Coordinates of C-alpha atoms and ligand atoms in Angstrom, one line a residue:
M123 CA 0.1 -0.1 0.0
Y124 CA 1.1 3.6 -1.1
G125 CA 3.0 5.5 2.4
L126 CA 0.5 7.9 2.0
I127 CA -1.7 5.6 3.9
N128 CA 0.6 4.3 6.6
K129 CA 1.5 8.1 6.6
A130 CA -2.1 9.1 6.6
L131 CA -2.6 6.7 10.4
K132 CA 0.4 7.6 12.1
D133 CA -0.7 11.2 11.8
M134 CA -4.2 10.4 13.3
I135 CA -2.6 8.0 16.0
R136 CA -0.6 11.6 16.8
E137 CA -3.1 13.9 16.5
R138 CA -5.5 11.8 18.6
F139 CA -4.0 9.9 21.1
G140 CA -0.3 11.8 21.0
E141 CA 3.2 11.5 20.0
E142 CA 3.8 8.8 23.4
Q143 CA 0.9 6.5 22.1
W144 CA 2.1 6.7 18.5
Q145 CA 5.9 5.6 19.7
A146 CA 3.8 2.4 21.2
V147 CA 2.0 1.7 18.7
L148 CA 5.5 1.5 15.7
S149 CA 7.3 -0.4 18.6
A150 CA 4.6 -3.0 19.0
S151 CA 3.8 -3.1 15.0
G152 CA 7.9 -3.7 14.4
A153 CA 7.6 -0.9 11.2
Q154 CA 10.3 0.8 10.1
E155 CA 10.8 4.7 11.0
D156 CA 10.9 4.9 7.1
S157 CA 7.7 3.0 6.3
F158 CA 5.7 6.5 5.9
L159 CA 7.7 8.3 2.0
A160 CA 3.7 9.2 1.0
M161 CA 4.5 7.8 -2.6
R162 CA 6.5 4.7 -2.2
N163 CA 4.9 1.4 -2.5
Y164 CA 5.4 -0.7 0.8
D165 CA 3.8 -4.2 1.4
D166 CA 0.1 -4.2 2.8
S167 CA 1.8 -5.9 5.7
I168 CA 2.7 -3.0 7.2
T169 CA -0.4 -1.3 6.9
Y170 CA -2.1 -4.6 8.7
S171 CA 0.6 -4.2 11.5
L172 CA -0.1 -1.0 12.1
A173 CA -3.6 -1.2 12.4
Q174 CA -3.8 -4.1 14.4
A175 CA -0.6 -2.6 16.6
A176 CA -3.1 0.3 17.2
S177 CA -6.1 -1.9 18.0
E178 CA -3.5 -3.1 20.7
V179 CA -2.2 0.0 22.4
L180 CA -5.5 1.8 22.4
D181 CA -7.4 -1.1 23.9
A182 CA -9.9 -0.6 21.0
P183 CA -10.9 -3.0 18.0
L184 CA -9.7 -3.7 15.2
D185 CA -12.6 -2.6 13.1
T186 CA -13.1 0.5 15.5
C187 CA -9.6 1.8 14.5
L188 CA -10.2 1.1 10.9
E189 CA -13.8 3.0 10.7
M190 CA -12.3 5.8 13.0
F191 CA -9.4 5.5 9.8
G192 CA -11.6 5.7 7.5
E193 CA -13.4 9.2 8.6
Y194 CA -9.9 10.3 9.1
W195 CA -8.8 9.8 5.4
V196 CA -11.6 11.9 4.4
L197 CA -12.0 14.3 6.9
E198 CA -8.5 15.2 7.2
T199 CA -6.0 13.7 5.4
A200 CA -8.3 14.0 1.8
T201 CA -9.5 17.4 2.5
K202 CA -6.0 18.9 3.0
S203 CA -3.8 17.1 0.8
Y204 CA -6.3 16.1 -2.5
E205 CA -9.1 18.8 -2.4
I206 CA -9.0 19.6 -5.5
L207 CA -9.2 16.4 -7.1
L208 CA -13.0 15.5 -4.4
N209 CA -14.3 18.5 -5.2
A210 CA -14.1 17.1 -8.9
A211 CA -15.5 14.0 -8.0
G212 CA -18.7 15.5 -6.8
Q213 CA -20.7 18.0 -5.2
D214 CA -23.2 15.3 -3.5
L215 CA -22.5 11.5 -2.1
V216 CA -23.9 9.7 -4.4
E217 CA -22.7 11.5 -7.5
F218 CA -19.4 11.0 -5.5
L219 CA -19.4 7.7 -5.6
T220 CA -20.2 7.5 -9.0
N221 CA -17.1 9.0 -9.8
L222 CA -14.9 7.5 -7.2
N223 CA -13.6 4.8 -9.6
A224 CA -12.8 7.7 -12.0
L225 CA -11.0 9.7 -9.0
H226 CA -8.7 6.6 -8.6
D227 CA -8.7 6.1 -12.1
R228 CA -7.2 9.8 -12.8
I229 CA -4.2 9.3 -10.4
T230 CA -3.0 6.1 -12.2
S231 CA -0.1 7.9 -13.5
T232 CA 0.9 9.3 -10.0
F233 CA 0.5 6.2 -8.2
L234 CA 2.6 3.4 -9.9
N235 CA 1.5 -0.5 -9.6
Y236 CA -1.2 0.7 -7.4
S237 CA -4.2 -1.3 -6.5
P238 CA -7.4 0.8 -5.5
P239 CA -10.6 -0.5 -4.8
E240 CA -13.7 -0.2 -7.2
F241 CA -17.0 0.7 -6.0
H242 CA -20.6 0.5 -8.2
I243 CA -23.4 2.1 -6.4
E244 CA -27.5 1.0 -7.7
E245 CA -30.2 3.3 -7.0
K246 CA -33.2 1.0 -5.5
E247 CA -36.5 2.9 -4.9
D248 CA -35.8 4.4 -1.3
H249 CA -32.1 3.0 -0.6
H250 CA -28.8 2.5 -2.5
L251 CA -26.9 -0.5 -3.0
I252 CA -23.2 0.8 -2.6
H253 CA -20.5 -2.5 -3.9
Y254 CA -17.1 -2.2 -2.5
V255 CA -15.0 -4.5 -4.5
S256 CA -11.0 -5.3 -3.3
Q257 CA -7.9 -7.3 -4.3
R258 CA -7.3 -6.9 -0.4
E259 CA -9.3 -8.2 2.5
G260 CA -10.5 -7.1 5.8
L261 CA -10.6 -3.2 4.6
T262 CA -14.7 -3.2 4.9
P263 CA -14.8 -1.5 8.5
F264 CA -12.0 1.0 6.9
V265 CA -14.8 1.7 3.9
V266 CA -17.8 2.2 6.6
G267 CA -15.3 4.8 8.1
L268 CA -15.0 6.3 4.7
L269 CA -18.6 6.3 3.8
K270 CA -19.4 7.7 7.4
G271 CA -16.3 10.6 6.5
L272 CA -18.1 11.4 2.9
A273 CA -21.9 11.5 4.2
I274 CA -20.3 14.2 7.0
R275 CA -18.7 16.2 4.0
F276 CA -21.6 16.4 2.2
G277 CA -24.1 17.2 4.8
R278 CA -25.9 13.9 4.7
E279 CA -26.8 11.2 7.7
I280 CA -26.2 7.7 6.4
D281 CA -27.6 4.6 7.8
I282 CA -26.3 1.5 7.2
L283 CA -29.1 -1.2 6.7
S284 CA -26.5 -4.4 5.7
Q285 CA -23.4 -5.3 5.1
T286 CA -23.6 -8.6 3.4
E287 CA -19.8 -10.4 2.5
V288 CA -20.1 -11.7 -1.4
D289 CA -17.9 -15.3 -1.6
V290 CA -15.1 -14.2 -4.0
D291 CA -11.8 -16.3 -4.5
Q292 CA -9.4 -13.5 -3.9
G293 CA -9.5 -10.2 -1.8
A294 CA -13.4 -8.9 -1.0
H295 CA -16.7 -7.8 -2.0
T296 CA -19.1 -6.2 0.2
I297 CA -23.0 -4.8 -0.3
F298 CA -23.9 -2.3 1.8
E299 CA -26.7 -1.3 1.6
I300 CA -27.6 2.1 2.8
K301 CA -30.3 5.0 3.6
L302 CA -29.4 8.4 3.2
S303 CA -31.7 11.2 4.5
Ligands
LIG574 C1 -8.5 12.3 -3.8 C2 -8.6 11.0 -2.4 C3 -7.9 9.7 -3.0 C4 -6.7 9.5 -3.0 C5 -5.4 10.4 -4.0 C6 -6.8 8.1 -2.8 C7 -6.0 7.6 -3.4 C8 -5.5 6.0 -2.6 C9 -4.4 4.9 -2.9 C10 -2.8 5.8 -3.0 C11 -5.0 4.0 -2.3 C12 -3.7 3.1 -2.1 C13 -3.7 1.6 -3.0 C14 -2.3 0.8 -2.9 O1 -1.7 1.4 -2.5 O2 -2.3 0.2 -4.1 C15 -5.7 4.0 -2.2 C16 -6.6 3.0 -1.6 C17 -8.0 2.8 -0.8 N1 -8.8 4.3 -1.5 FE1 -8.8 5.9 -2.6 N2 -7.7 8.0 -2.9 C18 -8.9 9.0 -2.2 C19 -10.1 8.9 -1.7 C20 -10.5 8.0 -2.1 C21 -12.0 8.2 -0.8 C22 -13.2 9.1 -0.8 C23 -12.5 6.8 -1.2 C24 -14.0 6.5 -0.4 C25 -14.8 5.3 -0.4 C26 -11.1 5.4 -1.2 C27 -11.3 4.1 -1.3 C28 -10.2 3.6 -1.1 C29 -10.3 2.5 -0.4 C30 -11.2 1.6 0.5 C31 -8.8 1.9 -0.7 C32 -7.8 0.9 0.0 C33 -7.6 -0.2 -1.0 C34 -8.3 -1.4 -0.7 O3 -9.6 -1.3 -0.5 O4 -8.0 -2.4 -1.8 N3 -10.3 6.6 -1.6 N4 -6.4 5.2 -2.1

């Protein structure tokens, strides 16, 4: 995973819990001090170890940590560093999610050999289905936080009515049934 993801996790822990807790997370994760260069591609295991270590040190479930990180990524990291890209992707939640694959596609020349997820949105009578398809496993709670962060960004209430895992040979495919108000 690109270092900017690891760096954002580091920023979140330092800002929210302080330097001492961050040092404890870093040491529990076994990650090297130089795992945080934004534009370098690192092994995914570093990101997973950092998240697992955060869960242990902060004494909070892994899913809670990943969800918190998803919200932080949208509301802090992306807003500070990629506001132009975010703005170009849409001015409401459904439009934004529809354009999210194009957003990730547009930056493939910047992030060489990266593996972004895919999102597909289906409009139903009174709710939406969001398909999250990834080559990775275990990041669905991160997506929950991303969706909640996006809802805050666009001033909407999001209710995740259900979350279904589709059987896949590799990676993950989750279908979120969401209601917006
Ligand atoms: C403009 C802002 C954004 C940029 C620059 C960006 C870029 C990236 C990068 C570099 C990765 C790492 C992939 C890799 O290293 O292989 C990534 C992963 C990811 N991105 Fe984005 N992204 C942005 C916005 C978003 C938003 C708003 C969402 C919300 C749903 C999102 C969903 C994800 C997810 C879930 C992953 C984890 C990888 C996976 O699931 O397999 N991204 N993105």
